[in-house]
Short mmCIF file of N, CA and C and ligand atoms in Angstrom, two decimals:
data_model
loop_
_atom_site.label_atom_id
_atom_site.label_comp_id
_atom_site.label_asym_id
_atom_site.label_seq_id
_atom_site.Cartn_x
_atom_site.Cartn_y
_atom_site.Cartn_z
N MET A 14 115.95 123.45 106.82
CA MET A 14 115.00 122.36 107.11
C MET A 14 115.03 122.04 108.60
N SER A 15 113.86 121.99 109.19
CA SER A 15 113.83 121.73 110.62
C SER A 15 114.03 120.25 110.90
N LYS A 16 114.39 119.99 112.14
CA LYS A 16 114.60 118.59 112.52
C LYS A 16 113.33 117.78 112.32
N ARG A 17 112.23 118.43 112.60
CA ARG A 17 110.93 117.78 112.45
C ARG A 17 110.69 117.36 110.99
N GLN A 18 111.01 118.30 110.06
CA GLN A 18 110.83 118.01 108.64
C GLN A 18 111.71 116.83 108.20
N ILE A 19 112.94 116.88 108.68
CA ILE A 19 113.86 115.78 108.33
C ILE A 19 113.29 114.46 108.83
N PHE A 20 112.83 114.49 110.06
CA PHE A 20 112.28 113.27 110.64
C PHE A 20 111.10 112.76 109.82
N ASP A 21 110.20 113.71 109.43
CA ASP A 21 109.05 113.32 108.62
C ASP A 21 109.48 112.71 107.29
N GLN A 22 110.48 113.33 106.67
CA GLN A 22 110.97 112.81 105.39
C GLN A 22 111.53 111.40 105.55
N VAL A 23 112.28 111.22 106.62
CA VAL A 23 112.86 109.89 106.84
C VAL A 23 111.76 108.86 107.06
N SER A 24 110.74 109.21 107.83
CA SER A 24 109.70 108.19 108.01
C SER A 24 108.89 107.96 106.74
N ASP A 25 108.75 109.02 105.92
CA ASP A 25 108.13 108.83 104.61
C ASP A 25 108.91 107.82 103.78
N MET A 26 110.22 108.03 103.73
CA MET A 26 111.07 107.13 102.96
C MET A 26 110.96 105.71 103.48
N GLU A 27 110.95 105.61 104.79
CA GLU A 27 110.85 104.29 105.41
C GLU A 27 109.59 103.58 104.93
N LYS A 28 108.50 104.34 104.91
CA LYS A 28 107.23 103.78 104.49
C LYS A 28 107.29 103.34 103.03
N GLN A 29 107.87 104.22 102.19
CA GLN A 29 107.98 103.88 100.77
C GLN A 29 108.82 102.63 100.55
N ILE A 30 109.93 102.57 101.30
CA ILE A 30 110.80 101.40 101.14
C ILE A 30 110.05 100.14 101.54
N GLY A 31 109.27 100.27 102.62
CA GLY A 31 108.48 99.13 103.06
C GLY A 31 107.50 98.68 101.98
N GLU A 32 106.85 99.65 101.33
CA GLU A 32 105.90 99.31 100.28
C GLU A 32 106.59 98.69 99.08
N LEU A 33 107.75 99.28 98.71
CA LEU A 33 108.52 98.73 97.59
C LEU A 33 108.93 97.29 97.88
N TYR A 34 109.34 97.06 99.12
CA TYR A 34 109.78 95.74 99.51
C TYR A 34 108.62 94.75 99.37
N GLU A 35 107.45 95.19 99.77
CA GLU A 35 106.27 94.35 99.65
C GLU A 35 105.97 94.04 98.18
N GLN A 36 106.05 95.09 97.33
CA GLN A 36 105.81 94.89 95.89
C GLN A 36 106.82 93.92 95.31
N LEU A 37 108.06 94.07 95.76
CA LEU A 37 109.11 93.18 95.28
C LEU A 37 108.76 91.73 95.63
N GLY A 38 108.29 91.54 96.85
CA GLY A 38 107.89 90.21 97.28
C GLY A 38 106.78 89.64 96.40
N ASP A 39 105.79 90.49 96.12
CA ASP A 39 104.68 90.06 95.25
C ASP A 39 105.18 89.66 93.87
N LEU A 40 106.05 90.52 93.32
CA LEU A 40 106.59 90.24 91.98
C LEU A 40 107.36 88.93 91.97
N LYS A 41 108.13 88.74 93.03
CA LYS A 41 108.93 87.51 93.13
C LYS A 41 108.01 86.30 93.13
N GLU A 42 106.93 86.40 93.87
CA GLU A 42 105.97 85.30 93.95
C GLU A 42 105.35 85.03 92.58
N GLN A 43 104.97 86.13 91.90
CA GLN A 43 104.40 85.97 90.56
C GLN A 43 105.39 85.33 89.61
N LEU A 44 106.64 85.78 89.71
CA LEU A 44 107.68 85.24 88.84
C LEU A 44 107.83 83.74 89.08
N SER A 45 107.84 83.35 90.34
CA SER A 45 108.05 81.93 90.62
C SER A 45 106.86 81.12 90.13
N LYS A 46 105.64 81.70 90.21
CA LYS A 46 104.48 81.00 89.68
C LYS A 46 104.59 80.85 88.17
N LEU A 47 105.05 81.93 87.51
CA LEU A 47 105.21 81.87 86.05
C LEU A 47 106.24 80.82 85.66
N LEU A 48 107.33 80.76 86.43
CA LEU A 48 108.37 79.78 86.14
C LEU A 48 107.82 78.36 86.28
N GLU A 49 107.09 78.14 87.36
CA GLU A 49 106.49 76.82 87.56
C GLU A 49 105.56 76.47 86.41
N GLU A 50 104.72 77.43 86.07
CA GLU A 50 103.76 77.23 84.99
C GLU A 50 104.51 76.90 83.70
N ASN A 51 105.57 77.66 83.46
CA ASN A 51 106.38 77.46 82.27
C ASN A 51 106.96 76.05 82.23
N HIS A 52 107.53 75.63 83.35
CA HIS A 52 108.10 74.29 83.43
C HIS A 52 107.03 73.23 83.22
N ARG A 53 105.87 73.46 83.83
CA ARG A 53 104.79 72.49 83.73
C ARG A 53 104.33 72.37 82.27
N LEU A 54 104.19 73.53 81.62
CA LEU A 54 103.75 73.52 80.23
C LEU A 54 104.79 72.87 79.32
N ALA A 55 106.07 73.13 79.63
CA ALA A 55 107.13 72.53 78.81
C ALA A 55 107.05 71.02 78.88
N LEU A 56 106.86 70.51 80.10
CA LEU A 56 106.77 69.06 80.26
C LEU A 56 105.53 68.50 79.58
N GLU A 57 104.43 69.22 79.75
CA GLU A 57 103.18 68.79 79.13
C GLU A 57 103.33 68.77 77.61
N ASN A 58 103.94 69.83 77.11
CA ASN A 58 104.21 69.93 75.68
C ASN A 58 105.04 68.75 75.20
N TYR A 59 106.07 68.46 75.98
CA TYR A 59 106.95 67.35 75.64
C TYR A 59 106.16 66.04 75.55
N HIS A 60 105.32 65.80 76.54
CA HIS A 60 104.55 64.55 76.55
C HIS A 60 103.54 64.51 75.41
N ILE A 61 102.93 65.65 75.13
CA ILE A 61 101.95 65.68 74.04
C ILE A 61 102.62 65.41 72.70
N ARG A 62 103.79 66.04 72.49
CA ARG A 62 104.54 65.80 71.26
C ARG A 62 104.90 64.33 71.12
N LYS A 63 105.36 63.78 72.25
CA LYS A 63 105.80 62.40 72.23
C LYS A 63 104.63 61.49 71.88
N ARG A 64 103.50 61.79 72.50
CA ARG A 64 102.30 61.00 72.26
C ARG A 64 101.88 61.11 70.79
N LEU A 65 101.98 62.34 70.28
CA LEU A 65 101.64 62.57 68.87
C LEU A 65 102.53 61.74 67.95
N GLU A 66 103.84 61.80 68.25
CA GLU A 66 104.78 61.04 67.44
C GLU A 66 104.48 59.55 67.49
N SER A 67 104.25 59.05 68.69
CA SER A 67 104.05 57.61 68.82
C SER A 67 102.71 57.20 68.19
N SER A 68 101.74 58.09 68.20
CA SER A 68 100.46 57.72 67.58
C SER A 68 100.55 57.83 66.07
N GLU A 69 101.56 58.60 65.59
CA GLU A 69 101.78 58.61 64.14
C GLU A 69 102.48 57.34 63.71
N ASP A 70 103.41 56.88 64.55
CA ASP A 70 104.13 55.63 64.25
C ASP A 70 103.19 54.44 64.21
N GLN A 71 102.41 54.32 65.27
CA GLN A 71 101.48 53.21 65.34
C GLN A 71 100.14 53.72 65.87
N PRO A 72 99.10 53.44 65.16
CA PRO A 72 97.79 53.99 65.51
C PRO A 72 97.31 53.60 66.91
N LYS A 73 97.76 52.46 67.42
CA LYS A 73 97.30 52.05 68.74
C LYS A 73 97.99 52.87 69.83
N ILE A 74 97.20 53.43 70.73
CA ILE A 74 97.77 54.17 71.85
C ILE A 74 97.87 53.24 73.05
N GLU A 75 99.10 53.11 73.54
CA GLU A 75 99.28 52.24 74.69
C GLU A 75 98.76 52.92 75.95
N LYS A 76 98.08 52.13 76.74
CA LYS A 76 97.45 52.74 77.92
C LYS A 76 98.39 52.89 79.09
N ASN A 77 99.44 52.10 79.12
CA ASN A 77 100.31 52.15 80.30
C ASN A 77 101.54 53.04 80.10
N ASP A 78 101.52 53.90 79.06
CA ASP A 78 102.70 54.73 78.84
C ASP A 78 102.72 55.95 79.76
N LYS A 79 101.68 56.11 80.52
CA LYS A 79 101.62 57.27 81.42
C LYS A 79 102.52 57.08 82.63
N LYS A 80 102.57 55.84 83.12
CA LYS A 80 103.27 55.61 84.38
C LYS A 80 104.78 55.72 84.24
N THR A 81 105.32 55.20 83.17
CA THR A 81 106.76 55.25 83.01
C THR A 81 107.12 55.94 81.70
N PRO A 82 107.03 57.28 81.72
CA PRO A 82 107.41 57.99 80.50
C PRO A 82 108.89 57.74 80.24
N ASP A 83 109.21 57.36 79.02
CA ASP A 83 110.62 57.09 78.79
C ASP A 83 111.25 58.33 78.17
N ILE A 84 112.06 58.98 79.00
CA ILE A 84 112.57 60.30 78.66
C ILE A 84 113.97 60.18 78.07
N PRO A 85 114.16 60.72 76.88
CA PRO A 85 115.49 60.67 76.27
C PRO A 85 116.47 61.54 77.05
N SER A 86 117.77 61.40 76.74
CA SER A 86 118.77 62.07 77.57
C SER A 86 118.58 63.58 77.60
N GLU A 87 118.11 64.15 76.50
CA GLU A 87 117.89 65.59 76.49
C GLU A 87 116.84 65.98 77.52
N GLY A 88 115.77 65.22 77.54
CA GLY A 88 114.72 65.45 78.52
C GLY A 88 115.22 65.24 79.92
N TYR A 89 116.06 64.22 80.06
CA TYR A 89 116.62 63.95 81.38
C TYR A 89 117.46 65.13 81.87
N ASP A 90 118.30 65.67 80.98
CA ASP A 90 119.13 66.82 81.35
C ASP A 90 118.28 68.00 81.78
N ASN A 91 117.20 68.24 81.04
CA ASN A 91 116.32 69.35 81.39
C ASN A 91 115.72 69.15 82.78
N LEU A 92 115.29 67.94 83.05
CA LEU A 92 114.68 67.66 84.35
C LEU A 92 115.71 67.76 85.46
N ALA A 93 116.91 67.25 85.17
CA ALA A 93 117.97 67.33 86.18
C ALA A 93 118.29 68.79 86.48
N ARG A 94 118.31 69.61 85.42
CA ARG A 94 118.61 71.03 85.63
C ARG A 94 117.49 71.69 86.44
N LEU A 95 116.28 71.33 86.09
CA LEU A 95 115.11 71.85 86.81
C LEU A 95 115.22 71.52 88.29
N TYR A 96 115.63 70.29 88.55
CA TYR A 96 115.79 69.86 89.93
C TYR A 96 116.87 70.69 90.62
N GLU A 97 118.01 70.88 89.92
CA GLU A 97 119.11 71.69 90.46
C GLU A 97 118.64 73.11 90.75
N GLU A 98 117.76 73.62 89.89
CA GLU A 98 117.28 74.98 90.07
C GLU A 98 116.34 75.10 91.26
N GLY A 99 115.97 73.95 91.83
CA GLY A 99 115.18 73.99 93.06
C GLY A 99 113.71 73.68 92.88
N PHE A 100 113.38 72.96 91.80
CA PHE A 100 111.98 72.61 91.61
C PHE A 100 111.80 71.10 91.67
N HIS A 101 110.62 70.69 92.11
CA HIS A 101 110.29 69.27 92.09
C HIS A 101 110.07 68.81 90.65
N ILE A 102 110.56 67.61 90.36
CA ILE A 102 110.28 67.02 89.06
C ILE A 102 109.53 65.71 89.23
N CYS A 103 109.23 65.37 90.49
CA CYS A 103 108.53 64.11 90.74
C CYS A 103 107.03 64.30 90.48
N ASN A 104 106.34 63.17 90.31
CA ASN A 104 104.90 63.24 90.07
C ASN A 104 104.16 63.84 91.26
N VAL A 105 104.75 63.66 92.44
CA VAL A 105 104.05 64.07 93.66
C VAL A 105 103.93 65.58 93.79
N HIS A 106 105.05 66.28 93.56
CA HIS A 106 105.03 67.74 93.78
C HIS A 106 105.43 68.50 92.52
N TYR A 107 105.28 67.91 91.35
CA TYR A 107 105.91 68.47 90.17
C TYR A 107 105.72 69.98 90.02
N GLY A 108 106.84 70.69 89.82
CA GLY A 108 106.80 72.11 89.52
C GLY A 108 106.83 73.02 90.72
N SER A 109 106.62 72.46 91.91
CA SER A 109 106.63 73.35 93.07
C SER A 109 108.07 73.51 93.57
N PRO A 110 108.35 74.66 94.18
CA PRO A 110 109.71 74.91 94.66
C PRO A 110 110.11 73.89 95.72
N ARG A 111 111.39 73.51 95.70
CA ARG A 111 111.85 72.39 96.51
C ARG A 111 112.34 72.81 97.90
N GLU A 112 112.72 74.06 98.06
CA GLU A 112 113.16 74.57 99.36
C GLU A 112 114.32 73.79 99.95
N GLU A 113 115.44 73.86 99.26
CA GLU A 113 116.73 73.37 99.77
C GLU A 113 116.84 71.85 99.91
N GLU A 114 115.85 71.22 100.57
CA GLU A 114 116.02 69.81 100.86
C GLU A 114 115.90 68.96 99.60
N ASP A 115 116.59 67.81 99.65
CA ASP A 115 116.42 66.85 98.57
C ASP A 115 115.07 66.16 98.72
N CYS A 116 114.49 65.81 97.57
CA CYS A 116 113.21 65.10 97.61
C CYS A 116 113.44 63.67 97.15
N LEU A 117 113.01 62.74 97.97
CA LEU A 117 113.21 61.31 97.66
C LEU A 117 112.55 60.93 96.35
N PHE A 118 111.33 61.42 96.14
CA PHE A 118 110.59 61.08 94.93
C PHE A 118 111.35 61.57 93.70
N CYS A 119 111.84 62.81 93.80
CA CYS A 119 112.59 63.38 92.69
C CYS A 119 113.85 62.55 92.41
N LEU A 120 114.58 62.21 93.48
CA LEU A 120 115.82 61.47 93.31
C LEU A 120 115.55 60.09 92.70
N LEU A 121 114.49 59.46 93.17
CA LEU A 121 114.09 58.17 92.60
C LEU A 121 113.80 58.33 91.11
N PHE A 122 113.08 59.39 90.82
CA PHE A 122 112.69 59.66 89.44
C PHE A 122 113.93 59.87 88.57
N LEU A 123 114.88 60.65 89.09
CA LEU A 123 116.11 60.91 88.34
C LEU A 123 116.89 59.63 88.09
N ASN A 124 116.99 58.80 89.13
CA ASN A 124 117.71 57.54 88.98
C ASN A 124 117.04 56.63 87.96
N LYS A 125 115.73 56.66 88.01
CA LYS A 125 114.96 55.78 87.12
C LYS A 125 115.15 56.16 85.66
N THR A 126 115.28 57.47 85.42
CA THR A 126 115.33 57.91 84.02
C THR A 126 116.76 58.01 83.51
N LYS A 127 117.74 57.79 84.41
CA LYS A 127 119.13 57.95 84.00
C LYS A 127 119.54 56.87 82.99
ZN1 LIG B 221 109.91 65.95 94.50
#
């Protein structure tokens, strides 16, 4: 194998690795979107179930139950874990990645539901 061929092979590999790396980035982005979506749906599901239960208990639907959802400890644990995993759980940025920093809204929310 000539030096030229070796060089060509190496640059080919370099190109492939670059493309793979790009694909990996895309997949990672898709995965994070799916995770967010999943978390969002889980919370939505939780609220819908809760609403269903409460409307079975009493036919009147309270209008102000949206602002202060009263989350049982299991729900609280899930949200706390979600926060630890690096996602917002506050109303402001719910479901978006938190990027290392603490979020005041999230912390307030956690304290409120504790
Ligand atoms: Zn937040």
